[in-house]
Coordinates of N, CA and C and ligand atoms in Angstrom, one line a residue:
M1 N 113.7 -15.2 -48.9 CA 113.4 -13.8 -48.5 C 113.5 -12.9 -49.8
P2 N 112.5 -12.0 -50.0 CA 112.5 -11.3 -51.3 C 113.7 -10.5 -51.5
F3 N 114.2 -10.5 -52.8 CA 115.5 -9.8 -53.1 C 115.4 -8.3 -52.8
Y4 N 114.1 -7.7 -52.9 CA 114.0 -6.3 -52.8 C 113.9 -5.8 -51.3
A5 N 113.8 -6.8 -50.4 CA 113.7 -6.4 -49.0 C 114.9 -5.6 -48.5
S6 N 114.7 -4.5 -47.8 CA 115.8 -3.7 -47.3 C 116.5 -4.4 -46.2
K7 N 117.7 -3.9 -45.8 CA 118.4 -4.6 -44.7 C 117.6 -4.6 -43.4
A8 N 116.9 -3.4 -43.1 CA 116.1 -3.3 -41.9 C 114.9 -4.3 -42.0
N9 N 114.3 -4.4 -43.2 CA 113.2 -5.4 -43.4 C 113.7 -6.8 -43.1
R10 N 114.9 -7.1 -43.7 CA 115.4 -8.5 -43.5 C 115.6 -8.8 -42.0
T11 N 116.2 -7.8 -41.3 CA 116.4 -8.1 -39.9 C 115.0 -8.3 -39.2
A12 N 114.1 -7.4 -39.5 CA 112.7 -7.5 -38.8 C 112.1 -8.9 -39.2
M13 N 112.2 -9.3 -40.5 CA 111.6 -10.5 -40.9 C 112.2 -11.7 -40.2
R14 N 113.5 -11.7 -40.0 CA 114.2 -12.8 -39.3 C 113.7 -12.9 -37.8
M15 N 113.5 -11.7 -37.3 CA 113.0 -11.6 -35.9 C 111.5 -12.2 -35.8
L16 N 110.7 -11.8 -36.8 CA 109.3 -12.2 -36.8 C 109.2 -13.7 -36.9
E17 N 110.2 -14.3 -37.6 CA 110.1 -15.7 -37.8 C 110.3 -16.5 -36.5
K18 N 111.0 -15.8 -35.5 CA 111.3 -16.5 -34.2 C 110.1 -16.3 -33.2
V19 N 109.2 -15.4 -33.5 CA 108.1 -15.2 -32.6 C 106.9 -16.1 -32.8
P20 N 106.6 -16.9 -31.8 CA 105.6 -18.0 -32.1 C 104.3 -17.5 -32.8
I21 N 103.7 -16.4 -32.4 CA 102.4 -16.0 -33.0 C 102.6 -15.5 -34.5
F22 N 103.8 -15.3 -34.9 CA 104.1 -14.8 -36.3 C 104.8 -15.9 -37.2
S23 N 105.3 -16.9 -36.5 CA 106.1 -17.9 -37.2 C 105.4 -18.7 -38.3
G24 N 104.0 -18.8 -38.1 CA 103.3 -19.6 -39.1 C 102.8 -18.8 -40.3
L25 N 103.2 -17.5 -40.3 CA 102.8 -16.6 -41.4 C 103.6 -16.9 -42.7
S26 N 103.1 -16.7 -43.8 CA 103.9 -16.8 -45.0 C 105.0 -15.8 -45.1
E27 N 106.0 -16.0 -45.9 CA 107.1 -15.0 -46.0 C 106.5 -13.7 -46.5
R28 N 105.6 -13.7 -47.4 CA 105.0 -12.5 -48.0 C 104.3 -11.7 -46.8
H29 N 103.6 -12.4 -45.9 CA 102.9 -11.7 -44.9 C 103.9 -11.1 -43.9
R30 N 105.0 -11.9 -43.6 CA 106.0 -11.4 -42.6 C 106.7 -10.2 -43.2
E31 N 106.9 -10.2 -44.5 CA 107.6 -9.1 -45.2 C 106.7 -7.8 -45.1
S32 N 105.4 -8.0 -45.3 CA 104.5 -6.8 -45.2 C 104.5 -6.3 -43.8
L33 N 104.5 -7.2 -42.8 CA 104.5 -6.7 -41.4 C 105.8 -6.0 -41.1
S34 N 106.9 -6.6 -41.6 CA 108.2 -6.0 -41.3 C 108.4 -4.6 -41.8
R35 N 107.6 -4.3 -42.9 CA 107.7 -2.9 -43.5 C 107.1 -1.8 -42.6
V36 N 106.2 -2.2 -41.7 CA 105.6 -1.2 -40.8 C 106.3 -1.2 -39.4
A37 N 107.3 -2.1 -39.2 CA 107.9 -2.2 -37.9 C 109.0 -1.1 -37.7
V38 N 109.0 -0.5 -36.5 CA 110.1 0.4 -36.2 C 110.9 -0.2 -35.1
E39 N 112.3 -0.2 -35.3 CA 113.2 -0.8 -34.4 C 113.5 0.2 -33.3
K40 N 113.4 -0.2 -32.0 CA 113.8 0.8 -31.0 C 114.7 0.1 -29.9
K41 N 115.6 0.9 -29.4 CA 116.6 0.3 -28.4 C 116.4 1.1 -27.1
F42 N 116.5 0.3 -26.0 CA 116.3 0.9 -24.7 C 117.5 0.5 -23.8
A43 N 117.9 1.5 -23.0 CA 119.0 1.3 -22.1 C 118.5 0.6 -20.8
P44 N 119.4 0.0 -20.1 CA 118.9 -0.7 -18.8 C 118.2 0.3 -17.9
D45 N 117.0 -0.1 -17.3 CA 116.2 0.7 -16.5 C 115.3 1.7 -17.2
A46 N 115.4 1.8 -18.5 CA 114.5 2.7 -19.2 C 113.1 2.2 -19.2
Q47 N 112.2 3.2 -19.1 CA 110.7 2.8 -19.1 C 110.3 2.7 -20.5
I48 N 109.8 1.6 -20.9 CA 109.4 1.4 -22.3 C 107.9 1.8 -22.4
V49 N 107.1 1.4 -21.5 CA 105.7 1.7 -21.5 C 105.4 2.2 -20.1
E50 N 104.6 3.2 -20.0 CA 104.2 3.8 -18.6 C 102.8 3.3 -18.2
Q51 N 102.7 2.8 -17.0 CA 101.4 2.5 -16.5 C 100.5 3.7 -16.5
G52 N 99.3 3.5 -17.0 CA 98.3 4.6 -17.0 C 98.3 5.5 -18.2
E53 N 99.3 5.4 -19.0 CA 99.3 6.3 -20.2 C 98.4 5.7 -21.3
K54 N 98.0 6.5 -22.2 CA 97.2 6.0 -23.3 C 98.2 5.4 -24.4
G55 N 98.1 4.2 -24.6 CA 99.1 3.6 -25.5 C 98.6 3.3 -26.9
V56 N 99.4 3.5 -27.9 CA 99.0 3.2 -29.2 C 100.0 2.3 -29.9
G57 N 101.0 1.8 -29.1 CA 102.0 0.9 -29.7 C 101.9 -0.5 -29.2
F58 N 102.2 -1.4 -30.1 CA 102.3 -2.9 -29.8 C 103.8 -3.2 -29.9
F59 N 104.4 -3.9 -28.9 CA 105.8 -4.1 -28.9 C 106.2 -5.6 -29.0
L60 N 107.2 -5.9 -29.7 CA 107.8 -7.2 -29.8 C 109.2 -7.2 -29.3
L61 N 109.5 -7.9 -28.2 CA 110.8 -7.8 -27.6 C 111.7 -8.8 -28.5
T62 N 112.8 -8.2 -29.0 CA 113.6 -9.1 -29.9 C 115.0 -9.4 -29.3
E63 N 115.4 -8.5 -28.3 CA 116.7 -8.8 -27.7 C 116.7 -8.2 -26.3
G64 N 117.3 -8.9 -25.3 CA 117.3 -8.3 -24.0 C 116.2 -8.9 -23.1
S65 N 115.8 -8.1 -22.1 CA 114.7 -8.6 -21.2 C 114.1 -7.3 -20.6
A66 N 112.8 -7.5 -20.1 CA 112.1 -6.4 -19.6 C 111.2 -6.9 -18.4
A67 N 110.9 -6.0 -17.5 CA 110.0 -6.4 -16.4 C 108.7 -5.7 -16.5
V68 N 107.6 -6.5 -16.3 CA 106.2 -5.9 -16.3 C 105.9 -5.6 -14.8
R69 N 105.6 -4.3 -14.5 CA 105.3 -4.0 -13.1 C 104.0 -3.2 -13.0
R70 N 103.2 -3.6 -12.1 CA 101.9 -2.9 -11.8 C 102.0 -2.4 -10.4
N71 N 101.8 -1.1 -10.3 CA 101.9 -0.4 -8.9 C 103.1 -0.9 -8.2
G72 N 104.2 -0.9 -8.9 CA 105.5 -1.2 -8.3 C 105.8 -2.7 -8.1
R73 N 104.8 -3.5 -8.4 CA 104.9 -5.0 -8.1 C 105.2 -5.7 -9.4
Q74 N 106.2 -6.6 -9.4 CA 106.6 -7.2 -10.7 C 105.6 -8.4 -11.0
L75 N 105.1 -8.3 -12.2 CA 104.1 -9.4 -12.6 C 104.8 -10.4 -13.4
K76 N 105.8 -10.0 -14.2 CA 106.4 -11.0 -15.2 C 107.7 -10.4 -15.7
E77 N 108.6 -11.3 -16.1 CA 109.8 -10.9 -16.8 C 109.6 -11.4 -18.3
L78 N 109.9 -10.5 -19.2 CA 109.7 -10.9 -20.6 C 111.1 -11.0 -21.3
G79 N 111.2 -11.9 -22.3 CA 112.4 -12.1 -23.0 C 112.2 -12.1 -24.5
P80 N 113.2 -12.4 -25.3 CA 113.1 -12.4 -26.8 C 111.9 -13.3 -27.2
G81 N 111.1 -12.7 -28.1 CA 110.0 -13.5 -28.7 C 108.7 -13.1 -28.0
D82 N 108.8 -12.5 -26.8 CA 107.6 -12.1 -26.1 C 107.1 -10.7 -26.6
F83 N 105.8 -10.5 -26.5 CA 105.2 -9.3 -26.9 C 104.5 -8.6 -25.8
F84 N 104.3 -7.3 -25.8 CA 103.6 -6.5 -24.8 C 102.9 -5.3 -25.4
G85 N 102.0 -4.7 -24.7 CA 101.3 -3.6 -25.2 C 100.0 -4.0 -26.0
E86 N 99.7 -5.3 -25.9 CA 98.5 -5.7 -26.7 C 97.2 -5.3 -26.0
M87 N 97.2 -5.0 -24.7 CA 95.9 -4.7 -24.1 C 95.4 -3.4 -24.6
A88 N 96.3 -2.4 -24.9 CA 95.9 -1.1 -25.4 C 95.5 -1.2 -26.9
L89 N 95.7 -2.4 -27.5 CA 95.3 -2.5 -28.9 C 93.8 -2.6 -29.0
F90 N 93.2 -3.1 -27.9 CA 91.8 -3.5 -28.0 C 90.9 -2.4 -27.7
E91 N 91.3 -1.5 -26.9 CA 90.4 -0.3 -26.6 C 91.3 0.9 -26.2
D92 N 90.6 2.0 -26.1 CA 91.4 3.2 -25.8 C 91.7 3.3 -24.3
S93 N 92.1 2.2 -23.7 CA 92.3 2.2 -22.3 C 93.7 2.4 -21.9
P94 N 93.9 2.9 -20.7 CA 95.3 3.2 -20.3 C 96.1 1.9 -20.1
R95 N 97.4 2.0 -20.3 CA 98.3 0.8 -20.1 C 98.1 0.3 -18.7
N96 N 97.9 -1.0 -18.6 CA 97.5 -1.5 -17.3 C 98.8 -1.9 -16.4
A97 N 100.0 -1.7 -17.0 CA 101.2 -2.0 -16.2 C 102.3 -1.1 -16.9
G98 N 103.4 -1.0 -16.2 CA 104.6 -0.4 -16.8 C 105.6 -1.5 -17.2
V99 N 106.3 -1.2 -18.3 CA 107.3 -2.2 -18.7 C 108.7 -1.5 -18.8
F100 N 109.7 -2.1 -18.1 CA 111.0 -1.5 -17.9 C 112.1 -2.5 -18.5
A101 N 113.1 -1.9 -19.2 CA 114.2 -2.7 -19.7 C 115.1 -3.1 -18.5
L102 N 115.5 -4.3 -18.5 CA 116.4 -4.8 -17.5 C 117.8 -4.8 -17.9
E103 N 118.1 -4.7 -19.2 CA 119.4 -4.7 -19.7 C 119.3 -4.0 -21.1
P104 N 120.3 -3.8 -21.9 CA 120.1 -3.3 -23.2 C 119.1 -4.1 -24.0
T105 N 118.0 -3.5 -24.4 CA 116.9 -4.2 -24.9 C 116.4 -3.6 -26.2
Q106 N 116.0 -4.5 -27.1 CA 115.6 -4.0 -28.5 C 114.2 -4.5 -28.8
C107 N 113.4 -3.7 -29.4 CA 112.0 -4.1 -29.7 C 111.7 -3.7 -31.1
L108 N 110.7 -4.4 -31.7 CA 110.1 -3.9 -32.9 C 108.7 -3.3 -32.4
V109 N 108.4 -2.1 -32.9 CA 107.2 -1.4 -32.4 C 106.3 -1.2 -33.6
F110 N 105.0 -1.5 -33.4 CA 104.0 -1.3 -34.4 C 102.9 -0.3 -33.9
S111 N 102.5 0.6 -34.7 CA 101.4 1.5 -34.3 C 100.1 0.6 -34.3
R112 N 99.1 1.0 -33.5 CA 97.9 0.3 -33.4 C 97.2 0.2 -34.8
W113 N 97.3 1.2 -35.6 CA 96.6 1.3 -36.9 C 97.3 0.3 -37.8
D114 N 98.6 0.4 -37.9 CA 99.3 -0.5 -38.8 C 99.1 -2.0 -38.4
F115 N 99.1 -2.2 -37.0 CA 99.0 -3.6 -36.6 C 97.6 -4.1 -37.0
W116 N 96.6 -3.3 -36.7 CA 95.2 -3.8 -37.1 C 95.0 -4.0 -38.6
A117 N 95.6 -3.1 -39.3 CA 95.5 -3.2 -40.8 C 96.1 -4.5 -41.2
F118 N 97.1 -5.0 -40.5 CA 97.8 -6.2 -40.9 C 97.0 -7.4 -40.3
A119 N 96.7 -7.3 -39.0 CA 96.2 -8.6 -38.3 C 94.7 -8.9 -38.5
M120 N 94.0 -7.9 -39.0 CA 92.5 -8.1 -39.1 C 92.1 -9.4 -39.7
D121 N 92.8 -9.8 -40.7 CA 92.4 -11.0 -41.4 C 93.4 -12.2 -41.2
K122 N 94.0 -12.2 -40.0 CA 95.0 -13.2 -39.7 C 94.6 -13.9 -38.4
P123 N 93.6 -14.9 -38.5 CA 93.1 -15.5 -37.3 C 94.2 -16.2 -36.4
T124 N 95.2 -16.7 -37.0 CA 96.2 -17.4 -36.1 C 96.9 -16.3 -35.2
V125 N 97.2 -15.1 -35.8 CA 97.8 -14.1 -35.0 C 96.9 -13.6 -33.9
L126 N 95.6 -13.4 -34.3 CA 94.6 -12.9 -33.3 C 94.4 -13.9 -32.2
R127 N 94.3 -15.1 -32.6 CA 94.2 -16.2 -31.6 C 95.3 -16.2 -30.6
G128 N 96.6 -16.1 -31.1 CA 97.8 -16.1 -30.3 C 97.7 -14.9 -29.3
I129 N 97.3 -13.8 -29.7 CA 97.2 -12.6 -28.9 C 96.1 -12.8 -27.8
V130 N 95.0 -13.2 -28.3 CA 93.9 -13.4 -27.3 C 94.2 -14.4 -26.2
E131 N 94.8 -15.5 -26.6 CA 95.2 -16.6 -25.7 C 96.1 -16.0 -24.6
E132 N 97.1 -15.3 -25.1 CA 98.1 -14.7 -24.1 C 97.5 -13.7 -23.2
L133 N 96.6 -12.9 -23.8 CA 95.8 -11.9 -23.1 C 95.0 -12.5 -21.9
A134 N 94.4 -13.6 -22.2 CA 93.6 -14.3 -21.2 C 94.5 -14.8 -20.1
R135 N 95.7 -15.4 -20.5 CA 96.6 -15.9 -19.5 C 97.1 -14.7 -18.6
R136 N 97.4 -13.6 -19.2 CA 97.9 -12.5 -18.5 C 96.9 -11.9 -17.5
L137 N 95.7 -11.8 -18.0 CA 94.6 -11.3 -17.1 C 94.4 -12.2 -15.9
G138 N 94.5 -13.5 -16.1 CA 94.4 -14.5 -15.0 C 95.6 -14.3 -14.1
A139 N 96.8 -14.1 -14.6 CA 98.0 -14.0 -13.8 C 97.9 -12.7 -12.9
T140 N 97.4 -11.6 -13.6 CA 97.3 -10.3 -12.9 C 96.2 -10.5 -11.7
D141 N 95.1 -11.1 -12.0 CA 94.1 -11.4 -11.0 C 94.7 -12.1 -9.8
Q142 N 95.4 -13.1 -10.2 CA 96.1 -14.0 -9.1 C 97.0 -13.1 -8.3
A143 N 97.8 -12.3 -8.9 CA 98.8 -11.5 -8.2 C 98.1 -10.5 -7.3
L144 N 96.9 -10.0 -7.7 CA 96.2 -9.0 -6.9 C 95.5 -9.6 -5.7
T145 N 95.2 -10.9 -5.8 CA 94.6 -11.6 -4.7 C 95.6 -12.2 -3.7
D146 N 96.9 -12.3 -4.1 CA 97.9 -13.0 -3.2 C 98.2 -12.1 -2.0
Ligands
LIG201 P1 99.2 -2.7 -22.1 O1 98.1 -2.5 -21.0 O2 98.9 -2.2 -23.4 O3 100.5 -2.1 -21.6 C1 101.2 -2.7 -20.4 C2 101.4 -4.2 -20.8 O4 102.0 -5.0 -19.8 C3 100.1 -4.9 -21.2 O5 99.5 -4.3 -22.3 C4 100.6 -6.3 -21.3 O6 101.2 -6.4 -22.6 C5 101.7 -6.3 -20.2 N1 101.1 -7.1 -19.1 C6 100.2 -6.7 -18.2 N2 99.9 -7.7 -17.3 C7 100.8 -8.7 -17.6 C8 101.0 -10.0 -17.0 N3 100.4 -10.4 -15.9 N4 102.0 -10.7 -17.6 C9 102.7 -10.3 -18.7 N5 102.5 -9.1 -19.3 C10 101.5 -8.3 -18.7

């Protein structure tokens, strides 16, 4: 880890290392991503993302757990290493679900602009996001037809 990395950077870098879509990045790339991360904490039941709002943040859950709910119906429970908010990264569309903390929960948050500036030339990161996005759209489709 670079000697000049701040304590907050170091924590973020260690977290990024554990997230599958970022774990293959070089230390230098994880360090540059950690510099634009903002750490946020949420109390149990707090709404992290609101369904229908215009979102500009991409979230990485680093501690705790959260529920993804669409129209009051739970689609998925997320835990450490999971990300959310990626759908709003792709277009100016409203959040397609709400995300709620289930316990004390911590996330690293990236603005859309910072995230794209970083990920634009990182095919493994983009592929990881697109694969998960396809899975989630399939799961949401399935939940809507059940
Ligand atoms: P976004 O639409 O930006 O904000 C709400 C988020 O909920 C969405 O991005 C996804 O990250 C997440 N989400 C939506 N549907 C699912 C699903 N079926 N499984 C897991 N996460 C989901």
